[in-house]
Coordinates of C-alpha atoms in Angstrom, one line a residue:
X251 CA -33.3 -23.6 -58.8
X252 CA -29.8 -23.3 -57.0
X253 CA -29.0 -24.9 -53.5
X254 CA -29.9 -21.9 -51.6
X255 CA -32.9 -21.5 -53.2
X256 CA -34.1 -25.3 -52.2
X257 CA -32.9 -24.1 -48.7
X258 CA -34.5 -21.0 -48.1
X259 CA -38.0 -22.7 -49.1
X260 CA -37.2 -25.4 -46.9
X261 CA -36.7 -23.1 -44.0
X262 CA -40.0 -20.8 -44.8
X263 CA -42.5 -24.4 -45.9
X264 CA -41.2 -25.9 -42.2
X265 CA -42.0 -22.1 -40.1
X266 CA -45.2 -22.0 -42.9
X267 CA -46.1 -25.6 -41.9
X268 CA -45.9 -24.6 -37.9
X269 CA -48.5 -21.7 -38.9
X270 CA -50.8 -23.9 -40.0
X271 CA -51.0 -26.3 -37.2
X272 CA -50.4 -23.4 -34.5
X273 CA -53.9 -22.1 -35.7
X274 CA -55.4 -25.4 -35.8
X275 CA -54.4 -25.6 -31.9
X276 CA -55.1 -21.7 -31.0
X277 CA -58.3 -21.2 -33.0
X278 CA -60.2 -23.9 -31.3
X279 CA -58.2 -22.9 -28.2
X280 CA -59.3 -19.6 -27.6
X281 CA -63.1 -20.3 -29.1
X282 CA -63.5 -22.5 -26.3
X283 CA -61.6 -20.7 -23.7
X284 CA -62.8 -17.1 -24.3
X285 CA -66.4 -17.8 -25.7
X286 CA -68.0 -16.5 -28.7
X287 CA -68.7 -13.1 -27.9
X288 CA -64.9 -12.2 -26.6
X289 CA -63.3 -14.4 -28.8
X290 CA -65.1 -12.8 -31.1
X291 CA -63.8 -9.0 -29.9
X292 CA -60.7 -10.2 -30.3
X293 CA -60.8 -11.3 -33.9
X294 CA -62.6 -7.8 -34.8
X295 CA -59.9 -5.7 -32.8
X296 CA -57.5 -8.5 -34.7
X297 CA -58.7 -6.9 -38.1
X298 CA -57.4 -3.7 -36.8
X299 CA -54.1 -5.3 -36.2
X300 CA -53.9 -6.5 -39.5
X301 CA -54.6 -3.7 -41.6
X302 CA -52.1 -1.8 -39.1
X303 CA -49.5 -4.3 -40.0
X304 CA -50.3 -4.4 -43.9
X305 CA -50.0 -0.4 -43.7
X306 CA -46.7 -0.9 -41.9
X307 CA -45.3 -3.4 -44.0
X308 CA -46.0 -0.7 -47.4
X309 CA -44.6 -3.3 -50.0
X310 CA -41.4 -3.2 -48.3
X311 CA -41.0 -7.2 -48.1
X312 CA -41.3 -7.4 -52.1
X313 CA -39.8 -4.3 -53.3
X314 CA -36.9 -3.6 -50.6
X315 CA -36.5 -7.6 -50.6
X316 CA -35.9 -7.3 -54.9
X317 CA -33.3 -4.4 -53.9
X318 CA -31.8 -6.1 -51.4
X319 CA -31.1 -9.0 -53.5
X320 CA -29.9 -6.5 -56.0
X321 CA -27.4 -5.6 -54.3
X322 CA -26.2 -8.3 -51.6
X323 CA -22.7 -8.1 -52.4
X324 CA -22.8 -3.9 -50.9
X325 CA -22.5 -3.7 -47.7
X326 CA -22.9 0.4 -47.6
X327 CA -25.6 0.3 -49.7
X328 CA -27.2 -2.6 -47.9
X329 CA -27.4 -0.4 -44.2
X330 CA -28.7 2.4 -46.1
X331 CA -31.4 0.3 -47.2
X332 CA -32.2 -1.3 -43.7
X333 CA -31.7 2.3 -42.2
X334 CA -34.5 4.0 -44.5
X335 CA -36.9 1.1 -44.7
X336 CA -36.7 0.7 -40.8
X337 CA -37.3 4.4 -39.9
X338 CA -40.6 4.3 -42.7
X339 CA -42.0 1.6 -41.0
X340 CA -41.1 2.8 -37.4
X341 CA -42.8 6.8 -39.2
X342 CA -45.8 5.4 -40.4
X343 CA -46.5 2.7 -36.9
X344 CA -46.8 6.0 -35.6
X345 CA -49.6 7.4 -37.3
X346 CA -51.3 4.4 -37.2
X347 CA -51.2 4.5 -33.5
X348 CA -52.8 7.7 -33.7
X349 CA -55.0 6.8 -36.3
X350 CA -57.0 3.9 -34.0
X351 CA -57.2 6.7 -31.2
X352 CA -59.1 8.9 -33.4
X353 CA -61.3 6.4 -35.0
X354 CA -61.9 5.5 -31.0
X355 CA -63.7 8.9 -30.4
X356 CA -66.1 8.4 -32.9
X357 CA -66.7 5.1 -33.5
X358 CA -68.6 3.2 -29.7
X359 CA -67.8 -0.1 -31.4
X360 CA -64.2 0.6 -32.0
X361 CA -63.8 2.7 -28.9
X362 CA -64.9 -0.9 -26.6
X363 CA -62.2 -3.0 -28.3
X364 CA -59.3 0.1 -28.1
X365 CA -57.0 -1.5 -25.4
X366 CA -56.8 -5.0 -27.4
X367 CA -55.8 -3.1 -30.6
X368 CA -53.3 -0.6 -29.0
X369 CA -51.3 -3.6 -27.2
X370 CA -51.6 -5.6 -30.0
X371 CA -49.9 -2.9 -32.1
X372 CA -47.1 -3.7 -30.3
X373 CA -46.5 -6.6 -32.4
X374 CA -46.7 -4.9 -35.6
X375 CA -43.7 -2.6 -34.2
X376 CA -41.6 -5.8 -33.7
X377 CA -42.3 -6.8 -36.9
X378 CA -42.1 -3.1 -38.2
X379 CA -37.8 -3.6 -37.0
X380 CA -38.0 -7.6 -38.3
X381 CA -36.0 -7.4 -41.4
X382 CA -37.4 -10.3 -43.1
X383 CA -37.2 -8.8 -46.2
X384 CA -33.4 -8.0 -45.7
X385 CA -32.6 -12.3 -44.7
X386 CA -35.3 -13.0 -47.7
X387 CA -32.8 -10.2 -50.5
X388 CA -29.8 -12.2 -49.4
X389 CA -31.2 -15.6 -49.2
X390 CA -30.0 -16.0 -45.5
X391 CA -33.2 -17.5 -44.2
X392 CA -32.4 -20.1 -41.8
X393 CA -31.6 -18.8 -38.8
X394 CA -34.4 -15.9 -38.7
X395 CA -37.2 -18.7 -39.4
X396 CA -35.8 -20.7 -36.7
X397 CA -36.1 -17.8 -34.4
X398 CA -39.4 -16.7 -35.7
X399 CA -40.5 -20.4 -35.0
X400 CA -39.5 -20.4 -31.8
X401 CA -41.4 -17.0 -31.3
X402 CA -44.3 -18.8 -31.9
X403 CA -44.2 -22.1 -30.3
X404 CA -43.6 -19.6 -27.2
X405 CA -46.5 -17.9 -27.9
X406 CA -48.7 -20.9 -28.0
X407 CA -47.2 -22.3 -24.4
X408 CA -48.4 -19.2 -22.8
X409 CA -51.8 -18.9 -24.6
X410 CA -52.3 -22.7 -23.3
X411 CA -50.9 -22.0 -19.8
X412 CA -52.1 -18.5 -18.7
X413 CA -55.6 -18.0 -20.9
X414 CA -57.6 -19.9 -18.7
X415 CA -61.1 -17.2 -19.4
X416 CA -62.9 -14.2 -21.1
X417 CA -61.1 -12.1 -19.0
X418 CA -57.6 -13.3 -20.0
X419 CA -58.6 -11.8 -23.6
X420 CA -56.0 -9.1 -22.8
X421 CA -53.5 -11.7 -22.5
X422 CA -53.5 -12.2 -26.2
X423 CA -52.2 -9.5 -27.4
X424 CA -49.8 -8.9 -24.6
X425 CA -48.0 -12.5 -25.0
X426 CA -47.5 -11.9 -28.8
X427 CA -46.3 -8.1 -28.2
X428 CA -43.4 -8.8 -26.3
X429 CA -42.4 -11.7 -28.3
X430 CA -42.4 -9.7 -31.5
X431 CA -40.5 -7.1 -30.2
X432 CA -38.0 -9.1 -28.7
X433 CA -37.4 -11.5 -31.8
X434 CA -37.5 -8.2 -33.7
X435 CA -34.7 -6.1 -31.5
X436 CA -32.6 -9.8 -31.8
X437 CA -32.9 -9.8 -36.0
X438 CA -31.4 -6.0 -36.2
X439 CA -28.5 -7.5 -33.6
X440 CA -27.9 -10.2 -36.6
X441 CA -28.3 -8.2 -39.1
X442 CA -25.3 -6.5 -38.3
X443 CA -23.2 -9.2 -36.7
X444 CA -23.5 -11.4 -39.7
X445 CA -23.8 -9.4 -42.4
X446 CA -21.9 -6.7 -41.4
X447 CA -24.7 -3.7 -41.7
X448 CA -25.1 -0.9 -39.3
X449 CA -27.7 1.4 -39.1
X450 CA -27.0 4.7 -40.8
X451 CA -27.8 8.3 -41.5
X452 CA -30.0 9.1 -43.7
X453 CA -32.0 11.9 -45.2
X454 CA -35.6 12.5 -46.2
X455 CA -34.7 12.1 -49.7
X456 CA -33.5 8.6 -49.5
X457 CA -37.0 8.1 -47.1
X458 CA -39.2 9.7 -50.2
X459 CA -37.4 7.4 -52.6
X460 CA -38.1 3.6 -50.4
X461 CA -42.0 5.3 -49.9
X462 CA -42.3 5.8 -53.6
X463 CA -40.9 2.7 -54.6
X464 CA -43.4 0.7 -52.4
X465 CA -46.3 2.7 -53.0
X466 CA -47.5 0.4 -55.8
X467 CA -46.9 -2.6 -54.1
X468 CA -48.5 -1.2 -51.0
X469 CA -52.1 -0.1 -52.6
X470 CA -52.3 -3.5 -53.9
X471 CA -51.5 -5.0 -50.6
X472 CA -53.9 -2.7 -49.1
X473 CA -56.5 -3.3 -51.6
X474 CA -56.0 -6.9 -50.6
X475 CA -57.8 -6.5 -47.0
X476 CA -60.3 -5.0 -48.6
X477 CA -61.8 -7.9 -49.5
X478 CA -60.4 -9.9 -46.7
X479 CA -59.9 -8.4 -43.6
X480 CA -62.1 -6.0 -44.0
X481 CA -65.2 -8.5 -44.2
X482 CA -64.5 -8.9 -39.9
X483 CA -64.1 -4.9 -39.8
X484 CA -68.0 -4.9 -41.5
X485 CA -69.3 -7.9 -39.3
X486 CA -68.3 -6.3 -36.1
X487 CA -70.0 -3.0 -37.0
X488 CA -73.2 -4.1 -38.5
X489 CA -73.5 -7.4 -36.9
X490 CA -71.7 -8.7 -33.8
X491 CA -69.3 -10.6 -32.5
X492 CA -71.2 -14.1 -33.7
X493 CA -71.1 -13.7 -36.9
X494 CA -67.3 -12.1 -36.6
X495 CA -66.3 -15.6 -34.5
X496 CA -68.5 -17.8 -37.8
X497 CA -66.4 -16.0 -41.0
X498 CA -62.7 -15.4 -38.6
X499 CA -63.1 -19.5 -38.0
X500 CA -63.1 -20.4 -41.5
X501 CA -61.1 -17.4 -42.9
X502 CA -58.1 -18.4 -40.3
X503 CA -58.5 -21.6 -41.9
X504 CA -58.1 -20.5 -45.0
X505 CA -55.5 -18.0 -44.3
X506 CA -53.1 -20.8 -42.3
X507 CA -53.3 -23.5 -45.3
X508 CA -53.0 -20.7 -48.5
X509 CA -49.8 -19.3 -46.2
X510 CA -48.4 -23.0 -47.6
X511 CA -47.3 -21.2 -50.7
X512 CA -45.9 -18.0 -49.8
X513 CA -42.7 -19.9 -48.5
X514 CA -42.6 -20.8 -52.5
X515 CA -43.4 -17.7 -53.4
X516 CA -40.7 -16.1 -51.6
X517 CA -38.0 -18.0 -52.1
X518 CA -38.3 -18.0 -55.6
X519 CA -39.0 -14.5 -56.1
X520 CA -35.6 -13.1 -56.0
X521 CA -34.5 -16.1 -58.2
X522 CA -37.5 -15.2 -60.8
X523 CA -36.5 -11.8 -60.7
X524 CA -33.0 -12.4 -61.9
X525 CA -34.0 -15.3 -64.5
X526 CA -36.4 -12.6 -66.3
X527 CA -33.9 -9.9 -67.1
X528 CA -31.2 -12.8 -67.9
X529 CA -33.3 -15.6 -70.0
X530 CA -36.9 -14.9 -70.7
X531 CA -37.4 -18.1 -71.9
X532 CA -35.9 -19.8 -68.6
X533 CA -38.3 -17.4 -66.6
X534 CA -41.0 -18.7 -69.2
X535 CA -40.6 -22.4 -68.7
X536 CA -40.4 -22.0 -64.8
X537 CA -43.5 -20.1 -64.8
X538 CA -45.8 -21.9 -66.6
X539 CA -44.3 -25.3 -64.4
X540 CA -45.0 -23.3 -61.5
X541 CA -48.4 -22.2 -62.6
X542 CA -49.3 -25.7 -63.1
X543 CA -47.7 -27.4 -59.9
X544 CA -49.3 -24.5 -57.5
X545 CA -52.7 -24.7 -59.5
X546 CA -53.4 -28.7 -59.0
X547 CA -52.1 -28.2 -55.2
X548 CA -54.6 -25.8 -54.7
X549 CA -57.8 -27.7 -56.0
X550 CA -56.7 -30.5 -54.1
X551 CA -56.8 -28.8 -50.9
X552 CA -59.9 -26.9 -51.4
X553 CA -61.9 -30.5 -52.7
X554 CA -60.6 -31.7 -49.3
X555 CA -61.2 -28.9 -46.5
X556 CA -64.8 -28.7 -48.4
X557 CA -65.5 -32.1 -47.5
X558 CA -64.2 -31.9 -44.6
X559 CA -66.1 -28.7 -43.2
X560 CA -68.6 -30.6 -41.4
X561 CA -65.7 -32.1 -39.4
X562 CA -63.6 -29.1 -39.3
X563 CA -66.5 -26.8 -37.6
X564 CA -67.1 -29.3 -34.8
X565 CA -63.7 -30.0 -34.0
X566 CA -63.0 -26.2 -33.3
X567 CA -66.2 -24.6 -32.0
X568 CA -67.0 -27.9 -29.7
X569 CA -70.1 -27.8 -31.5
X570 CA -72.1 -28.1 -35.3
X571 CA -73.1 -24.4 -36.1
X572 CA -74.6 -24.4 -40.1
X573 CA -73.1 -20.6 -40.7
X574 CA -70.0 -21.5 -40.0
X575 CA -70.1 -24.7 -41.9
X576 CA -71.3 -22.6 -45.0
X577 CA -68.5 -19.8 -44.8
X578 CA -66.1 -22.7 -44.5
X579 CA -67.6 -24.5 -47.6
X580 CA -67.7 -21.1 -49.5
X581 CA -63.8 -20.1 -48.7
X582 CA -62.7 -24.0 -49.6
X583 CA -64.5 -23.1 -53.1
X584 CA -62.0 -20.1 -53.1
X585 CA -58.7 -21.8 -52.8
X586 CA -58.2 -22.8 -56.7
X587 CA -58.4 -19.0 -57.3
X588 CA -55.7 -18.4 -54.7
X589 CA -53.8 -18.5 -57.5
X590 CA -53.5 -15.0 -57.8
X591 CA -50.9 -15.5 -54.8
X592 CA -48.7 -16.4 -57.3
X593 CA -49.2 -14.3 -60.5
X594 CA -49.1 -11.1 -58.3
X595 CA -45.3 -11.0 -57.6
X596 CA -44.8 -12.6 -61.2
X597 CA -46.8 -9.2 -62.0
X598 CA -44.1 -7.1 -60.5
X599 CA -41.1 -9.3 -62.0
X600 CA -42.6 -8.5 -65.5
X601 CA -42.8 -4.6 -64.2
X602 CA -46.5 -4.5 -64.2
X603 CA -46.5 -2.9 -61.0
X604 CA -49.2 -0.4 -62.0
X605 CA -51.3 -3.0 -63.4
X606 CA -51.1 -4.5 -59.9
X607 CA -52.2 -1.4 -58.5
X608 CA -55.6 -1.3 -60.9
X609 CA -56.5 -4.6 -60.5
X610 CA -56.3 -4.9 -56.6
X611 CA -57.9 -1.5 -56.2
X612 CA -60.8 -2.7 -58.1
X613 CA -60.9 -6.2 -56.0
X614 CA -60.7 -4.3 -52.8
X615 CA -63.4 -1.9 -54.1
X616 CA -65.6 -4.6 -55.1
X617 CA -64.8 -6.4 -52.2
X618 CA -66.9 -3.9 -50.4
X619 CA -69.8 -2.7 -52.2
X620 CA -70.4 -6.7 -52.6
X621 CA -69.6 -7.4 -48.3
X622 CA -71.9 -4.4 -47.1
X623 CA -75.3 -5.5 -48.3
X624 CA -74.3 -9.8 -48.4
X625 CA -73.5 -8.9 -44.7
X626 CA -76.6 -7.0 -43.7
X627 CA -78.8 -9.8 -45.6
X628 CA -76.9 -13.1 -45.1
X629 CA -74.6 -12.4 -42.2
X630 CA -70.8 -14.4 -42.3
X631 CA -72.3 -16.1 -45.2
X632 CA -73.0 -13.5 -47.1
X633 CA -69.5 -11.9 -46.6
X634 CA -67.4 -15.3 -47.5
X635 CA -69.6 -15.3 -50.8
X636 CA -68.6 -11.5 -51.6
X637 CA -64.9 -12.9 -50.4
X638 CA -65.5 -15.7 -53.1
X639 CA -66.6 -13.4 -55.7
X640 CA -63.4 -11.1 -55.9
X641 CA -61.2 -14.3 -55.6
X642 CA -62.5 -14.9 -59.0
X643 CA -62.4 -11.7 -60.5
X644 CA -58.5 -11.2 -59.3
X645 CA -57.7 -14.4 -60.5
X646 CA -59.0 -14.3 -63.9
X647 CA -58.2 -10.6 -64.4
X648 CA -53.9 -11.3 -62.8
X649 CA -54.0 -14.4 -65.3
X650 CA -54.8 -12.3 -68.1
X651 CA -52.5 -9.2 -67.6
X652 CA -49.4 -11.9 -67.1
X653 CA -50.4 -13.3 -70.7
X654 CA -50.8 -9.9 -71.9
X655 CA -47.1 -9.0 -70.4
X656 CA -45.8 -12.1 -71.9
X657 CA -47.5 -11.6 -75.2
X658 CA -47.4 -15.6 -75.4
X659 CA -49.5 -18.2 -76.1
X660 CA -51.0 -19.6 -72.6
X661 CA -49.2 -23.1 -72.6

């Protein structure tokens, strides 16, 4: 691992580190603030957010990042990139937008939590001209995770000083909006004052080509929420905001200490990208060390937050509430198999793109015909156990398509 390397992890672990204990501050936060039932509202129109944002993102922060790290020393080719990936994002935020208003005159449920999902779009459009991905290509972290950090420690002032109720729920959204598209009109300013890129022409060919070349990475990524995010989507319809505030508690638990790793994971991405086309057996030793190291962090962490349920459920909804403590137990079991955080983008770097694809597709699709019923019969519970499920399946089935792609023996 080179110097810049150590220092770009560095930079993501200490913003990754601040999105842990943000959550652990906000989560209990707004529980207590807003109540159940708009706290709740909020975490279901959140769902909406996030699948907006995963939709926007299209794969572009793994494949346009691999590009861009491609070809860091070209500074024409390097705006072109930045020009066509921007203007995707910007195209598809768009339809997205329109996409919520639509589902709003059909659906009562989704039509009562409108207004929280529209302003929160806002902060998927600052992130939609955030080039992360470009800072990430080029291994120039530093100063974008110091502003991103910043973002959020601002958000979390004006949470604590200006929510004071369930009817500052709008205030959510709003607060976070305006940060994200400020930090994101200041990265584009950088972008081109530092590394000397300007936005470009470009034509619909060039478009067509960054669309294709995320599409893979994007149905995977999409396939993803299936089994995640879109557990909240089926509380909120078929059971209410209770059991949405019981599973979001313990999944944004989950979420905030499995982020730990993508800091890792993206640093070392590019780095593993390079070492496989130049020395296989490099890339081979440094995966299986990874493998390992990522592996034992991971039970660790889930022995301990499943011990510590009991404690954890009190300390953020004020009070001991047994579905919540058994969702939390259920997604601590899930963190060994978290795993599959990791063999995903080695997946790509061994060109198994489409293998990505299949195997994500059939999580995401299993995700759901498991959540429906679970939900209808168990509630949150029975949706962390169909969460639980697919963890298990993706793990297994990533572990085995690496091997297969290797065509080595496991250690």
């Amino acid at each position: 691992m080179t110097l810049r390397v150590f220092k770009n992890a560095s930079a993501l672990m200490v913003f990754q580190i601040c999105n842990y204990l943000i959550p652990l501050i906000v989560i209990p936060f707004l529980v207590r603030t807003l109540g159940v039932e708009s706290f709740g509202k909020w975490m279901f129109a959140l769902s909406f957010i996030i699948f907006i944002r995963v939709i926007v993102s299209y794969g572009f922060d793994l494949t346009a990042s691999r590009q861009a790290a491609v070809e860091a020393d070209d500074r024409t080719k390097l705006s072109k990139l930045l020009t066509s990936v921007t203007v995707c994002r910007l195209l598809i935020w768009v339809l997205c937008v329109f996409a919520i208003l639509l589902l709003s005159q059909f659906f009562r449920k989704i039509d009562e939590i409108k207004d929280l999902i529209l302003i929160g779009s806002s902060i998927v459009l600052g992130e939609a001209i955030l080039p992360v991905w470009l800072f990430l290509g080029v291994e120039r972290l530093g100063v974008i995770t110091i502003l991103r950090l910043c973002s959020r420690l601002t958000n979390l002032a004006l949470l604590l000083v200006f929510v004071r109720g369930p009817l500052d729920t709008i205030l959510v959204p709003v607060f976070e909006g305006i940060l994200s598209l400020a930090l994101g009109c200041l990265a584009l300013t950088m972008a081109s004052r530092t590394l000397g890129l300007r936005l470009s022409g470009l034509s619909f060919k060039e478009i067509k080509l960054q669309a294709r070349s995320g599409a893979a990475v994007f149905v995977s990524t999409l396939s993803v929420q299936m089994y995640t995010t879109a557990h909240t989507i089926v509380l909120g319809m078929l059971i209410g905001p209770a059991a949405v505030t019981s599973y979001s508690i313990a999944e944004k638990v989950y979420s905030a200490v499995r982020g730990l790793l993508n800091p890792l994971i993206q640093a070392v991405f590019p780095v593993m990208a390079r070492m496989h086309d130049s020395s296989r057996e490099e890339f081979s030793r440094t995966y299986k060390s990874a493998l390992s190291l990522i592996l034992i962090f991971l039970l660790i962490v889930g022995a301990l937050i499943f011990v510590c349920a009991p404690f954890i459920v009190r300390v953020v909804e004020g009070h001991f509430d047994h579905d919540t403590l058994v969702v939390m137990q259920l997604f601590a079991s899930a963190f060994p198999f978290a795993i599959g955080g990791f063999l995903s983008p080695m997946l790509i770097v061994r060109g198994g793109d489409i293998y990505l694809m299949v195997i994500s597709i059939a999580s995401g699709l299993l995700g759901i015909v498991l959540a429906i019923p679970l939900a209808v019969k168990l509630g949150a519970p029975g949706a962390a156990l169909a969460f639980l499920a697919v963890q298990i399946f993706g793990a297994i089935a990533l572990f085995l398509t690496n091997l297969k792609l290797a065509k080595q023996k496991i250690w």
